[in-house]
């Protein structure tokens, strides 16, 4: 099954209803979405393997709650792209606004350009590869999953981080509370190489990256701080 | 919420279409700010004349007041009536007289803007309807800003709608909320800056006016604002010849910009920009937090 949906003629509600309906959009189908014109919530809540290509810049929450589809946006996306994704792949050829991949539980989000503030906020298992820079407070309260940044990271990277792993090639403006640099062991080089390969990055050696993660000092109340309360 | 649209033309061939393009940008932002709307247009100006933007109760009311003002000044004043507003052109030498006459004889009139080129229009109601009521799509000019408001810090009134103007040819629109506006308002009033409402955004406008009065450029004044304004903000500001954008360091309030050889455009969301000419090939980006963006017209 293959079809083009024109968002000048179809509402986003109808588009999403069709893509979410298994008999209207059986697994394995290919869909093109044209004339997106910055609409919000395009191609959300899809729970099976569809191939979807979105032509143009989208608004908020594009490909949100994705569970198995492979979604490519030829353009840039507004805030919250692929938020709470649990499986599948979302590929943005342009930039992403804030909170890309927010609270994602699984799947892979690839952004060819830059991601703005709070990329990967509260990520819970998603993998995110950003080929450009990420803004401030990226991976804020990140729980699990991996964030790979080929460019620079803004202020307070990994603030209040739990167990997510962060790999950054460029400069980090500052680390957030309880986020520290950690050694790159073989297991980390191996997983980073897999992530780069999955994102189609073939010309960057894993040695170019530094790894950041949790110092685990916020996990428990420190009795020495009792006087502060 | 609130929505902002701004358009700064580099190509004068687009000037006859400024209002039409700005109206097209403001419409999609109605959902971000359905309770009121307003816009500032930088149009034709004459060196020895100041345009006063007067807001009254009705078309009849502002027409009558404009007529009485002309009579009081003993001059033939040219004025344009649009909906509840009158744009009255006053010779520079008569400006002080005109303003004092208005405050004494028509205190119910709000002077919402003055300047050589700037005209301001704002009203409560659906933004598309507000734009139509003022005939926004027929207006021409070199740059303009528009705002759709969802009130948070003060009441839904025309005087609480944006843009705010606290200095000649200066205007500001704001998405966000300031937390130190009360103390700053007191300080600015002590410094002699006229702030008419209890609205937080007007304080930001007054702050920039005060800084520019001290000799700072708009770009420098915006930079100073990063130190002195506390709260959430995305500002778009206009001067007689300039156009600036500033987001606070946390940058919760959305912003998208687009630039081509013909224009620089700002929208709270990309939806506001989709009908601009050449948008498919424009450079589209998100302005960075705590970074001043500023364009000036070539002389």
mmCIF file with all atom_site columns, N, CA and C in Angstrom, chain B residues 50-107:
data_model
loop_
_atom_site.group_PDB
_atom_site.id
_atom_site.type_symbol
_atom_site.label_atom_id
_atom_site.label_alt_id
_atom_site.label_comp_id
_atom_site.label_asym_id
_atom_site.label_entity_id
_atom_site.label_seq_id
_atom_site.pdbx_PDB_ins_code
_atom_site.Cartn_x
_atom_site.Cartn_y
_atom_site.Cartn_z
_atom_site.occupancy
_atom_site.B_iso_or_equiv
_atom_site.pdbx_formal_charge
_atom_site.auth_seq_id
_atom_site.auth_comp_id
_atom_site.auth_asym_id
_atom_site.auth_atom_id
_atom_site.pdbx_PDB_model_num
ATOM 1   N N  . UNK B 1 50  ? 4.455   64.673 13.191 1.00 0.00 ? 50  UNK B N  1
ATOM 2   C CA . UNK B 1 50  ? 4.389   63.493 14.065 1.00 0.00 ? 50  UNK B CA 1
ATOM 3   C C  . UNK B 1 50  ? 2.980   62.908 13.979 1.00 0.00 ? 50  UNK B C  1
ATOM 4   N N  . UNK B 1 51  ? 2.924   61.587 13.837 1.00 0.00 ? 51  UNK B N  1
ATOM 5   C CA . UNK B 1 51  ? 1.623   60.916 13.784 1.00 0.00 ? 51  UNK B CA 1
ATOM 6   C C  . UNK B 1 51  ? 1.255   60.430 15.182 1.00 0.00 ? 51  UNK B C  1
ATOM 7   N N  . UNK B 1 52  ? 0.056   60.822 15.636 1.00 0.00 ? 52  UNK B N  1
ATOM 8   C CA . UNK B 1 52  ? -0.436  60.325 16.916 1.00 0.00 ? 52  UNK B CA 1
ATOM 9   C C  . UNK B 1 52  ? -1.442  59.210 16.649 1.00 0.00 ? 52  UNK B C  1
ATOM 10  N N  . UNK B 1 53  ? -1.269  58.070 17.294 1.00 0.00 ? 53  UNK B N  1
ATOM 11  C CA . UNK B 1 53  ? -2.252  56.987 17.186 1.00 0.00 ? 53  UNK B CA 1
ATOM 12  C C  . UNK B 1 53  ? -3.201  57.115 18.365 1.00 0.00 ? 53  UNK B C  1
ATOM 13  N N  . UNK B 1 54  ? -4.449  57.454 18.070 1.00 0.00 ? 54  UNK B N  1
ATOM 14  C CA . UNK B 1 54  ? -5.442  57.684 19.126 1.00 0.00 ? 54  UNK B CA 1
ATOM 15  C C  . UNK B 1 54  ? -6.452  56.553 19.149 1.00 0.00 ? 54  UNK B C  1
ATOM 16  N N  . UNK B 1 55  ? -6.694  56.034 20.333 1.00 0.00 ? 55  UNK B N  1
ATOM 17  C CA . UNK B 1 55  ? -7.708  54.994 20.480 1.00 0.00 ? 55  UNK B CA 1
ATOM 18  C C  . UNK B 1 55  ? -8.892  55.565 21.237 1.00 0.00 ? 55  UNK B C  1
ATOM 19  N N  . UNK B 1 56  ? -10.087 55.458 20.636 1.00 0.00 ? 56  UNK B N  1
ATOM 20  C CA . UNK B 1 56  ? -11.298 55.944 21.293 1.00 0.00 ? 56  UNK B CA 1
ATOM 21  C C  . UNK B 1 56  ? -12.354 54.863 21.372 1.00 0.00 ? 56  UNK B C  1
ATOM 22  N N  . UNK B 1 57  ? -13.591 55.295 21.717 1.00 0.00 ? 57  UNK B N  1
ATOM 23  C CA . UNK B 1 57  ? -14.661 54.311 21.929 1.00 0.00 ? 57  UNK B CA 1
ATOM 24  C C  . UNK B 1 57  ? -15.262 53.813 20.631 1.00 0.00 ? 57  UNK B C  1
ATOM 25  N N  . UNK B 1 58  ? -15.295 54.667 19.620 1.00 0.00 ? 58  UNK B N  1
ATOM 26  C CA . UNK B 1 58  ? -15.942 54.294 18.362 1.00 0.00 ? 58  UNK B CA 1
ATOM 27  C C  . UNK B 1 58  ? -15.381 55.169 17.250 1.00 0.00 ? 58  UNK B C  1
ATOM 28  N N  . UNK B 1 59  ? -15.752 54.819 16.031 1.00 0.00 ? 59  UNK B N  1
ATOM 29  C CA . UNK B 1 59  ? -15.325 55.606 14.883 1.00 0.00 ? 59  UNK B CA 1
ATOM 30  C C  . UNK B 1 59  ? -15.802 57.061 15.025 1.00 0.00 ? 59  UNK B C  1
ATOM 31  N N  . UNK B 1 60  ? -17.079 57.206 15.419 1.00 0.00 ? 60  UNK B N  1
ATOM 32  C CA . UNK B 1 60  ? -17.654 58.545 15.573 1.00 0.00 ? 60  UNK B CA 1
ATOM 33  C C  . UNK B 1 60  ? -16.912 59.345 16.633 1.00 0.00 ? 60  UNK B C  1
ATOM 34  N N  . UNK B 1 61  ? -16.581 58.664 17.702 1.00 0.00 ? 61  UNK B N  1
ATOM 35  C CA . UNK B 1 61  ? -15.913 59.331 18.823 1.00 0.00 ? 61  UNK B CA 1
ATOM 36  C C  . UNK B 1 61  ? -14.543 59.866 18.420 1.00 0.00 ? 61  UNK B C  1
ATOM 37  N N  . UNK B 1 62  ? -13.719 59.003 17.793 1.00 0.00 ? 62  UNK B N  1
ATOM 38  C CA . UNK B 1 62  ? -12.373 59.475 17.427 1.00 0.00 ? 62  UNK B CA 1
ATOM 39  C C  . UNK B 1 62  ? -12.430 60.522 16.315 1.00 0.00 ? 62  UNK B C  1
ATOM 40  N N  . UNK B 1 63  ? -13.424 60.397 15.424 1.00 0.00 ? 63  UNK B N  1
ATOM 41  C CA . UNK B 1 63  ? -13.570 61.397 14.355 1.00 0.00 ? 63  UNK B CA 1
ATOM 42  C C  . UNK B 1 63  ? -13.868 62.769 14.965 1.00 0.00 ? 63  UNK B C  1
ATOM 43  N N  . UNK B 1 64  ? -14.789 62.776 15.933 1.00 0.00 ? 64  UNK B N  1
ATOM 44  C CA . UNK B 1 64  ? -15.167 64.042 16.573 1.00 0.00 ? 64  UNK B CA 1
ATOM 45  C C  . UNK B 1 64  ? -13.964 64.646 17.311 1.00 0.00 ? 64  UNK B C  1
ATOM 46  N N  . UNK B 1 65  ? -13.241 63.803 18.050 1.00 0.00 ? 65  UNK B N  1
ATOM 47  C CA . UNK B 1 65  ? -12.105 64.324 18.823 1.00 0.00 ? 65  UNK B CA 1
ATOM 48  C C  . UNK B 1 65  ? -11.015 64.858 17.893 1.00 0.00 ? 65  UNK B C  1
ATOM 49  N N  . UNK B 1 66  ? -10.762 64.147 16.784 1.00 0.00 ? 66  UNK B N  1
ATOM 50  C CA . UNK B 1 66  ? -9.735  64.616 15.847 1.00 0.00 ? 66  UNK B CA 1
ATOM 51  C C  . UNK B 1 66  ? -10.125 65.986 15.280 1.00 0.00 ? 66  UNK B C  1
ATOM 52  N N  . UNK B 1 67  ? -11.427 66.153 14.988 1.00 0.00 ? 67  UNK B N  1
ATOM 53  C CA . UNK B 1 67  ? -11.919 67.431 14.463 1.00 0.00 ? 67  UNK B CA 1
ATOM 54  C C  . UNK B 1 67  ? -11.741 68.542 15.483 1.00 0.00 ? 67  UNK B C  1
ATOM 55  N N  . UNK B 1 68  ? -12.093 68.220 16.753 1.00 0.00 ? 68  UNK B N  1
ATOM 56  C CA . UNK B 1 68  ? -11.973 69.238 17.811 1.00 0.00 ? 68  UNK B CA 1
ATOM 57  C C  . UNK B 1 68  ? -10.509 69.622 18.057 1.00 0.00 ? 68  UNK B C  1
ATOM 58  N N  . UNK B 1 69  ? -9.643  68.626 17.934 1.00 0.00 ? 69  UNK B N  1
ATOM 59  C CA . UNK B 1 69  ? -8.213  68.893 18.133 1.00 0.00 ? 69  UNK B CA 1
ATOM 60  C C  . UNK B 1 69  ? -7.698  69.856 17.058 1.00 0.00 ? 69  UNK B C  1
ATOM 61  N N  . UNK B 1 70  ? -8.120  69.622 15.801 1.00 0.00 ? 70  UNK B N  1
ATOM 62  C CA . UNK B 1 70  ? -7.702  70.502 14.707 1.00 0.00 ? 70  UNK B CA 1
ATOM 63  C C  . UNK B 1 70  ? -8.166  71.931 14.966 1.00 0.00 ? 70  UNK B C  1
ATOM 64  N N  . UNK B 1 71  ? -9.404  72.015 15.433 1.00 0.00 ? 71  UNK B N  1
ATOM 65  C CA . UNK B 1 71  ? -9.974  73.338 15.723 1.00 0.00 ? 71  UNK B CA 1
ATOM 66  C C  . UNK B 1 71  ? -9.181  74.039 16.833 1.00 0.00 ? 71  UNK B C  1
ATOM 67  N N  . UNK B 1 72  ? -8.856  73.282 17.879 1.00 0.00 ? 72  UNK B N  1
ATOM 68  C CA . UNK B 1 72  ? -8.117  73.853 19.007 1.00 0.00 ? 72  UNK B CA 1
ATOM 69  C C  . UNK B 1 72  ? -6.733  74.330 18.587 1.00 0.00 ? 72  UNK B C  1
ATOM 70  N N  . UNK B 1 73  ? -6.113  73.581 17.665 1.00 0.00 ? 73  UNK B N  1
ATOM 71  C CA . UNK B 1 73  ? -4.776  73.974 17.209 1.00 0.00 ? 73  UNK B CA 1
ATOM 72  C C  . UNK B 1 73  ? -4.852  75.061 16.137 1.00 0.00 ? 73  UNK B C  1
ATOM 73  N N  . UNK B 1 74  ? -6.078  75.269 15.602 1.00 0.00 ? 74  UNK B N  1
ATOM 74  C CA . UNK B 1 74  ? -6.250  76.242 14.532 1.00 0.00 ? 74  UNK B CA 1
ATOM 75  C C  . UNK B 1 74  ? -5.541  75.845 13.255 1.00 0.00 ? 74  UNK B C  1
ATOM 76  N N  . UNK B 1 75  ? -5.482  74.530 13.002 1.00 0.00 ? 75  UNK B N  1
ATOM 77  C CA . UNK B 1 75  ? -4.760  74.030 11.831 1.00 0.00 ? 75  UNK B CA 1
ATOM 78  C C  . UNK B 1 75  ? -5.631  73.039 11.070 1.00 0.00 ? 75  UNK B C  1
ATOM 79  N N  . UNK B 1 76  ? -5.331  72.936 9.795  1.00 0.00 ? 76  UNK B N  1
ATOM 80  C CA . UNK B 1 76  ? -5.913  71.838 9.007  1.00 0.00 ? 76  UNK B CA 1
ATOM 81  C C  . UNK B 1 76  ? -5.076  70.598 9.295  1.00 0.00 ? 76  UNK B C  1
ATOM 82  N N  . UNK B 1 77  ? -5.576  69.673 10.083 1.00 0.00 ? 77  UNK B N  1
ATOM 83  C CA . UNK B 1 77  ? -4.804  68.468 10.364 1.00 0.00 ? 77  UNK B CA 1
ATOM 84  C C  . UNK B 1 77  ? -5.259  67.345 9.436  1.00 0.00 ? 77  UNK B C  1
ATOM 85  N N  . UNK B 1 78  ? -4.318  66.604 8.913  1.00 0.00 ? 78  UNK B N  1
ATOM 86  C CA . UNK B 1 78  ? -4.762  65.438 8.142  1.00 0.00 ? 78  UNK B CA 1
ATOM 87  C C  . UNK B 1 78  ? -4.895  64.271 9.103  1.00 0.00 ? 78  UNK B C  1
ATOM 88  N N  . UNK B 1 79  ? -6.007  63.601 9.028  1.00 0.00 ? 79  UNK B N  1
ATOM 89  C CA . UNK B 1 79  ? -6.158  62.420 9.878  1.00 0.00 ? 79  UNK B CA 1
ATOM 90  C C  . UNK B 1 79  ? -6.862  61.298 9.138  1.00 0.00 ? 79  UNK B C  1
ATOM 91  N N  . UNK B 1 80  ? -6.515  60.069 9.523  1.00 0.00 ? 80  UNK B N  1
ATOM 92  C CA . UNK B 1 80  ? -7.126  58.881 8.929  1.00 0.00 ? 80  UNK B CA 1
ATOM 93  C C  . UNK B 1 80  ? -7.870  58.141 10.030 1.00 0.00 ? 80  UNK B C  1
ATOM 94  N N  . UNK B 1 81  ? -9.127  57.830 9.765  1.00 0.00 ? 81  UNK B N  1
ATOM 95  C CA . UNK B 1 81  ? -9.932  57.106 10.753 1.00 0.00 ? 81  UNK B CA 1
ATOM 96  C C  . UNK B 1 81  ? -9.991  55.643 10.339 1.00 0.00 ? 81  UNK B C  1
ATOM 97  N N  . UNK B 1 82  ? -9.628  54.770 11.242 1.00 0.00 ? 82  UNK B N  1
ATOM 98  C CA . UNK B 1 82  ? -9.767  53.329 11.010 1.00 0.00 ? 82  UNK B CA 1
ATOM 99  C C  . UNK B 1 82  ? -10.420 52.728 12.249 1.00 0.00 ? 82  UNK B C  1
ATOM 100 N N  . UNK B 1 83  ? -11.657 52.298 12.107 1.00 0.00 ? 83  UNK B N  1
ATOM 101 C CA . UNK B 1 83  ? -12.380 51.624 13.182 1.00 0.00 ? 83  UNK B CA 1
ATOM 102 C C  . UNK B 1 83  ? -12.388 52.520 14.429 1.00 0.00 ? 83  UNK B C  1
ATOM 103 N N  . UNK B 1 84  ? -11.857 52.087 15.541 1.00 0.00 ? 84  UNK B N  1
ATOM 104 C CA . UNK B 1 84  ? -11.898 52.883 16.774 1.00 0.00 ? 84  UNK B CA 1
ATOM 105 C C  . UNK B 1 84  ? -10.679 53.773 16.939 1.00 0.00 ? 84  UNK B C  1
ATOM 106 N N  . UNK B 1 85  ? -9.867  53.871 15.887 1.00 0.00 ? 85  UNK B N  1
ATOM 107 C CA . UNK B 1 85  ? -8.616  54.624 15.996 1.00 0.00 ? 85  UNK B CA 1
ATOM 108 C C  . UNK B 1 85  ? -8.559  55.771 14.991 1.00 0.00 ? 85  UNK B C  1
ATOM 109 N N  . UNK B 1 86  ? -7.849  56.822 15.387 1.00 0.00 ? 86  UNK B N  1
ATOM 110 C CA . UNK B 1 86  ? -7.535  57.902 14.448 1.00 0.00 ? 86  UNK B CA 1
ATOM 111 C C  . UNK B 1 86  ? -6.023  58.085 14.437 1.00 0.00 ? 86  UNK B C  1
ATOM 112 N N  . UNK B 1 87  ? -5.481  58.201 13.233 1.00 0.00 ? 87  UNK B N  1
ATOM 113 C CA . UNK B 1 87  ? -4.067  58.554 13.111 1.00 0.00 ? 87  UNK B CA 1
ATOM 114 C C  . UNK B 1 87  ? -4.040  60.024 12.706 1.00 0.00 ? 87  UNK B C  1
ATOM 115 N N  . UNK B 1 88  ? -3.621  60.871 13.629 1.00 0.00 ? 88  UNK B N  1
ATOM 116 C CA . UNK B 1 88  ? -3.659  62.311 13.395 1.00 0.00 ? 88  UNK B CA 1
ATOM 117 C C  . UNK B 1 88  ? -2.240  62.815 13.179 1.00 0.00 ? 88  UNK B C  1
ATOM 118 N N  . UNK B 1 89  ? -2.037  63.509 12.060 1.00 0.00 ? 89  UNK B N  1
ATOM 119 C CA . UNK B 1 89  ? -0.710  64.063 11.763 1.00 0.00 ? 89  UNK B CA 1
ATOM 120 C C  . UNK B 1 89  ? -0.629  65.483 12.296 1.00 0.00 ? 89  UNK B C  1
ATOM 121 N N  . UNK B 1 90  ? 0.300   65.714 13.213 1.00 0.00 ? 90  UNK B N  1
ATOM 122 C CA . UNK B 1 90  ? 0.427   67.010 13.881 1.00 0.00 ? 90  UNK B CA 1
ATOM 123 C C  . UNK B 1 90  ? 1.795   67.597 13.546 1.00 0.00 ? 90  UNK B C  1
ATOM 124 N N  . UNK B 1 91  ? 1.844   68.896 13.168 1.00 0.00 ? 91  UNK B N  1
ATOM 125 C CA . UNK B 1 91  ? 3.164   69.513 12.953 1.00 0.00 ? 91  UNK B CA 1
ATOM 126 C C  . UNK B 1 91  ? 3.989   69.395 14.237 1.00 0.00 ? 91  UNK B C  1
ATOM 127 N N  . UNK B 1 92  ? 5.276   69.121 14.082 1.00 0.00 ? 92  UNK B N  1
ATOM 128 C CA . UNK B 1 92  ? 6.131   68.861 15.236 1.00 0.00 ? 92  UNK B CA 1
ATOM 129 C C  . UNK B 1 92  ? 6.029   69.981 16.293 1.00 0.00 ? 92  UNK B C  1
ATOM 130 N N  . UNK B 1 93  ? 5.957   71.219 15.819 1.00 0.00 ? 93  UNK B N  1
ATOM 131 C CA . UNK B 1 93  ? 5.899   72.351 16.732 1.00 0.00 ? 93  UNK B CA 1
ATOM 132 C C  . UNK B 1 93  ? 4.631   72.396 17.568 1.00 0.00 ? 93  UNK B C  1
ATOM 133 N N  . UNK B 1 94  ? 3.568   71.735 17.107 1.00 0.00 ? 94  UNK B N  1
ATOM 134 C CA . UNK B 1 94  ? 2.287   71.748 17.828 1.00 0.00 ? 94  UNK B CA 1
ATOM 135 C C  . UNK B 1 94  ? 2.083   70.506 18.680 1.00 0.00 ? 94  UNK B C  1
ATOM 136 N N  . UNK B 1 95  ? 3.092   69.627 18.734 1.00 0.00 ? 95  UNK B N  1
ATOM 137 C CA . UNK B 1 95  ? 2.907   68.330 19.387 1.00 0.00 ? 95  UNK B CA 1
ATOM 138 C C  . UNK B 1 95  ? 2.572   68.490 20.874 1.00 0.00 ? 95  UNK B C  1
ATOM 139 N N  . UNK B 1 96  ? 3.348   69.316 21.582 1.00 0.00 ? 96  UNK B N  1
ATOM 140 C CA . UNK B 1 96  ? 3.133   69.464 23.027 1.00 0.00 ? 96  UNK B CA 1
ATOM 141 C C  . UNK B 1 96  ? 1.738   70.011 23.290 1.00 0.00 ? 96  UNK B C  1
ATOM 142 N N  . UNK B 1 97  ? 1.333   70.998 22.488 1.00 0.00 ? 97  UNK B N  1
ATOM 143 C CA . UNK B 1 97  ? -0.004  71.590 22.624 1.00 0.00 ? 97  UNK B CA 1
ATOM 144 C C  . UNK B 1 97  ? -1.076  70.526 22.386 1.00 0.00 ? 97  UNK B C  1
ATOM 145 N N  . UNK B 1 98  ? -0.876  69.725 21.326 1.00 0.00 ? 98  UNK B N  1
ATOM 146 C CA . UNK B 1 98  ? -1.858  68.695 20.983 1.00 0.00 ? 98  UNK B CA 1
ATOM 147 C C  . UNK B 1 98  ? -1.989  67.679 22.115 1.00 0.00 ? 98  UNK B C  1
ATOM 148 N N  . UNK B 1 99  ? -0.862  67.261 22.668 1.00 0.00 ? 99  UNK B N  1
ATOM 149 C CA . UNK B 1 99  ? -0.911  66.257 23.734 1.00 0.00 ? 99  UNK B CA 1
ATOM 150 C C  . UNK B 1 99  ? -1.572  66.811 24.994 1.00 0.00 ? 99  UNK B C  1
ATOM 151 N N  . UNK B 1 100 ? -1.260  68.045 25.326 1.00 0.00 ? 100 UNK B N  1
ATOM 152 C CA . UNK B 1 100 ? -1.871  68.592 26.542 1.00 0.00 ? 100 UNK B CA 1
ATOM 153 C C  . UNK B 1 100 ? -3.362  68.838 26.310 1.00 0.00 ? 100 UNK B C  1
ATOM 154 N N  . UNK B 1 101 ? -3.729  69.279 25.082 1.00 0.00 ? 101 UNK B N  1
ATOM 155 C CA . UNK B 1 101 ? -5.160  69.468 24.796 1.00 0.00 ? 101 UNK B CA 1
ATOM 156 C C  . UNK B 1 101 ? -5.921  68.136 24.951 1.00 0.00 ? 101 UNK B C  1
ATOM 157 N N  . UNK B 1 102 ? -5.322  67.063 24.413 1.00 0.00 ? 102 UNK B N  1
ATOM 158 C CA . UNK B 1 102 ? -5.987  65.753 24.490 1.00 0.00 ? 102 UNK B CA 1
ATOM 159 C C  . UNK B 1 102 ? -6.159  65.324 25.946 1.00 0.00 ? 102 UNK B C  1
ATOM 160 N N  . UNK B 1 103 ? -5.128  65.524 26.766 1.00 0.00 ? 103 UNK B N  1
ATOM 161 C CA . UNK B 1 103 ? -5.222  65.035 28.145 1.00 0.00 ? 103 UNK B CA 1
ATOM 162 C C  . UNK B 1 103 ? -6.267  65.818 28.934 1.00 0.00 ? 103 UNK B C  1
ATOM 163 N N  . UNK B 1 104 ? -6.474  67.079 28.569 1.00 0.00 ? 104 UNK B N  1
ATOM 164 C CA . UNK B 1 104 ? -7.452  67.894 29.294 1.00 0.00 ? 104 UNK B CA 1
ATOM 165 C C  . UNK B 1 104 ? -8.859  67.727 28.717 1.00 0.00 ? 104 UNK B C  1
ATOM 166 N N  . UNK B 1 105 ? -8.984  67.800 27.393 1.00 0.00 ? 105 UNK B N  1
ATOM 167 C CA . UNK B 1 105 ? -10.312 67.857 26.769 1.00 0.00 ? 105 UNK B CA 1
ATOM 168 C C  . UNK B 1 105 ? -10.829 66.501 26.300 1.00 0.00 ? 105 UNK B C  1
ATOM 169 N N  . UNK B 1 106 ? -9.945  65.507 26.165 1.00 0.00 ? 106 UNK B N  1
ATOM 170 C CA . UNK B 1 106 ? -10.410 64.170 25.747 1.00 0.00 ? 106 UNK B CA 1
ATOM 171 C C  . UNK B 1 106 ? -9.644  63.105 26.541 1.00 0.00 ? 106 UNK B C  1
ATOM 172 N N  . UNK B 1 107 ? -9.794  63.153 27.883 1.00 0.00 ? 107 UNK B N  1
ATOM 173 C CA . UNK B 1 107 ? -9.000  62.234 28.717 1.00 0.00 ? 107 UNK B CA 1
ATOM 174 C C  . UNK B 1 107 ? -9.351  60.762 28.472 1.00 0.00 ? 107 UNK B C  1
#
